[in-house]
Amino acid sequence: MKRSVFLGTLAAAGLVAGVASAQTLADVQARGELNCGTSTGLAGFSFPDANGEWQGFDVAICRAVAAAVLGDATAVSFTPLTTQTRFTALASGEVDVLARNTTWTFSRDVDLQFEFTGVNYYDGQGFMASRELGVSSALELDGATVCIQTGTTTELNLADYFASNNMSYEPVPIETNAEAQQQYLAGACDVYTTDASGLAATRATFEDPSAHVVLPEIISKEPLGPLVRHGDSQWGDVVRWTLNAMIAAEELGITSANVTDMASAAGDNPEINRLLGTEGELGAMLGLENDWAVNVISQVGNYGEVFERFIGESTPIGLARGLNAQWTDGGLLYSPPFR
Amino acid sequence: MSETHAHSAAYVRREMLPQEAPPALETGAVKWLRENLFSSWLNGILTVVSLAFIWLVLSSILPWVVQGIWNAESLSECREIRDQLYGEGHEVACWAVLGDRWRQLLFGFYPPEHYWRVVLALVVFLAAIAPVLFESLPRKMLILTPLAPFIIFFLLWGGTIWGPLAVLLGFVIGWAIFTYGSPVVGNLGGTVLAILVPILYWLFIAGPIASGLGAILPIGLEFVASDEFGGFMLSFVIGIAGIVLSLPIGIFLALGRQSDLFIINKFSVIFIEVIRGVPLIVWLFTASLLLNYFLPPGTNFDLMLRVIIMVTLFSSAYIAEVIRGGLAALPRGQYEGADSLGLDYWQSMRLIILPQALKISIPGIVSTFIGLFKDTTLVVFIGLLDPIGFSNAIRASTEWNGIYWELFIFIGLCFFVCCFGMSRYSQYLERKLRTDHR
């Protein structure tokens, strides 16, 4: 709590200092480059490839915003941020948008004065255990040693969960996911707990993934999404509707392959027409070019394409869509209408 | 003689015996083994146990290292190749990650077509530092030394050549004022002017001059922003800048702490104690987080520059204390001798006190430098991608997720080479400077 108050004070001070930069959209357009904060490395979500280009599911959000605002998905300057530096970097204006698998919580939204512009991944905390241990439910973990990353919400969730189920556990604090893998494989702990996406990514790297099970319980809600500073609603709208455009595009069947065709002339579906700018002036209302969504979808792809490319079942990370399916498929993705 | 005693002695040898080989137990490897490894029963047992232990360690590590796989695109491919070659469950290293990502570990995101600039900068640095380190080299090479920082800056960051030149001009102005102005306005006035005028020049005149000349004669290299620096290059730039800058600052702080001038003395004491009283990681967080709030919005004060400044200040406080130890270790008579020769303060420091004090301090200074160089890895906590940071980032890619020791071994080796080199040099220097008890 003390820390968040401290960070909040810093953030507030940053806002006072940063009033002049309430015109983020104009600033970005003048600069010709988007400053985007990402993780220093998180499997599937942000990582540099062999050519030094940043890739990943979170990185794609940055690229999509750059494509919407500047028409060029490569016009992004990435700032790698740690969990400690991410909020100050955003509050002080060092980055324009933060897409760094950050959980949308009340205090971050209200107290730290940020604005979450949507959810790009619905995650939740899970457990992984060795198959030899013979547990099939997290409720059987009484007395287990648990590897857990320090200084994250997962630590608090774990304490809550075990306390409310009258179970005891012995925490093994570790610093990074890579270290956790080594500790878990070396048998320093019975169970490893972190976000379910992280568990899946970790398990996929094991020599013998089938020797480990991810337990069915998900003990927390972790809606991860991009965020911007309070007080610049126009810029918040740009980021929010860029994400919505990617989600809606998937729902409407627009892909990076067919978007140029569909945008060349107005079609039968008025919503597609409005989204792609062949009808109406939605882009101008946002302060962008009318083909903003076309740029996003053609250069980055729709939500489903990006998901499949970086974290989907065809990748080594192999995440199922689950909660992150369209609402029509029983998931939670639900873009407000483009009208 | 033998004639005299020929009848009284039973037998007298008349010719020299040929030289015999020493007994087998007292020569060569056997003797060395007996004396050093098996000199007693206890030592013999300890030797055998140690050898068994070394064998145990090496026999599990060496195959892992030597049989490592160098040609693969990803960790899973590495494992497939291994299964074919050695059968499943046989652990071997996957060095292929180094082949795939050595560029990032060494250069970060620096554009590959400009790698030559980094290498050239390193060569310039070595050429500039060599005459300082080794006295046998021709003294003319020293001309390069003061110019090297500007050349290296220009090579690494690029941009117009006029920027570094305009900054260099400031130093020339300061030197000219000190040399030719001092006789006119006195020593103190000359010193003050030589500091003030260049600062004013840098603040107000250097920028316009550089941009004006840049507009007329656009000579330069392609600009590379500091956020593209990474890997060992980042460690080197931060480490070397910190080392080179902290030594003079540290010397002045140490002298300041011994000074009789009240303000200078107290300033030095407070500076040293405050900086040393707080961990480096806190200063790094200050540099990366707090400074953002104190600076006016929109200023883009380079993060790397902030880190270099903090690292320099931090290490200069430590250097100051090391050198103060050297100053305190000098006998009082050295100071008095310098005074009795009629030398003024700077002359006595330059000619008598500092050469001796620095000589005593060499081991301490070098170990501070080694510590500083290794401490540069702390920047990973503020999101700069040094080698450790890159090891995380590389592990986050789908190809190499799950790889661990290979990266750390490579990073450890690179750091070892540098730190071991520094350590050996300091021993060489100590031997060379040892003028007593020869």
JSON list of C-alpha atoms in Angstrom, two decimals, chain B residues 2 52 79 81 98 141 147 193 199 214 217 229 239 262 391:
[
{"chain": "B", "resi": 2, "resn": "SER", "atom": "CA", "xyz": [98.30, -37.56, -2.81]},
{"chain": "B", "resi": 52, "resn": "ALA", "atom": "CA", "xyz": [38.61, -37.43, -7.17]},
{"chain": "B", "resi": 79, "resn": "ARG", "atom": "CA", "xyz": [17.22, -31.22, -28.55]},
{"chain": "B", "resi": 81, "resn": "ILE", "atom": "CA", "xyz": [19.94, -33.09, -32.90]},
{"chain": "B", "resi": 98, "resn": "LEU", "atom": "CA", "xyz": [25.30, -17.86, -29.13]},
{"chain": "B", "resi": 141, "resn": "MET", "atom": "CA", "xyz": [50.99, 8.24, -29.07]},
{"chain": "B", "resi": 147, "resn": "LEU", "atom": "CA", "xyz": [41.25, 13.40, -28.51]},
{"chain": "B", "resi": 193, "resn": "LEU", "atom": "CA", "xyz": [38.24, 32.23, -16.01]},
{"chain": "B", "resi": 199, "resn": "ILE", "atom": "CA", "xyz": [31.11, 26.61, -19.52]},
{"chain": "B", "resi": 214, "resn": "GLY", "atom": "CA", "xyz": [26.52, 21.35, -39.80]},
{"chain": "B", "resi": 217, "resn": "LEU", "atom": "CA", "xyz": [29.21, 21.44, -44.31]},
{"chain": "B", "resi": 229, "resn": "PHE", "atom": "CA", "xyz": [22.95, 0.45, -27.55]},
{"chain": "B", "resi": 239, "resn": "GLY", "atom": "CA", "xyz": [32.07, 1.05, -17.50]},
{"chain": "B", "resi": 262, "resn": "PHE", "atom": "CA", "xyz": [36.42, 25.08, 4.74]},
{"chain": "B", "resi": 391, "resn": "SER", "atom": "CA", "xyz": [19.75, -12.93, -21.77]}
]
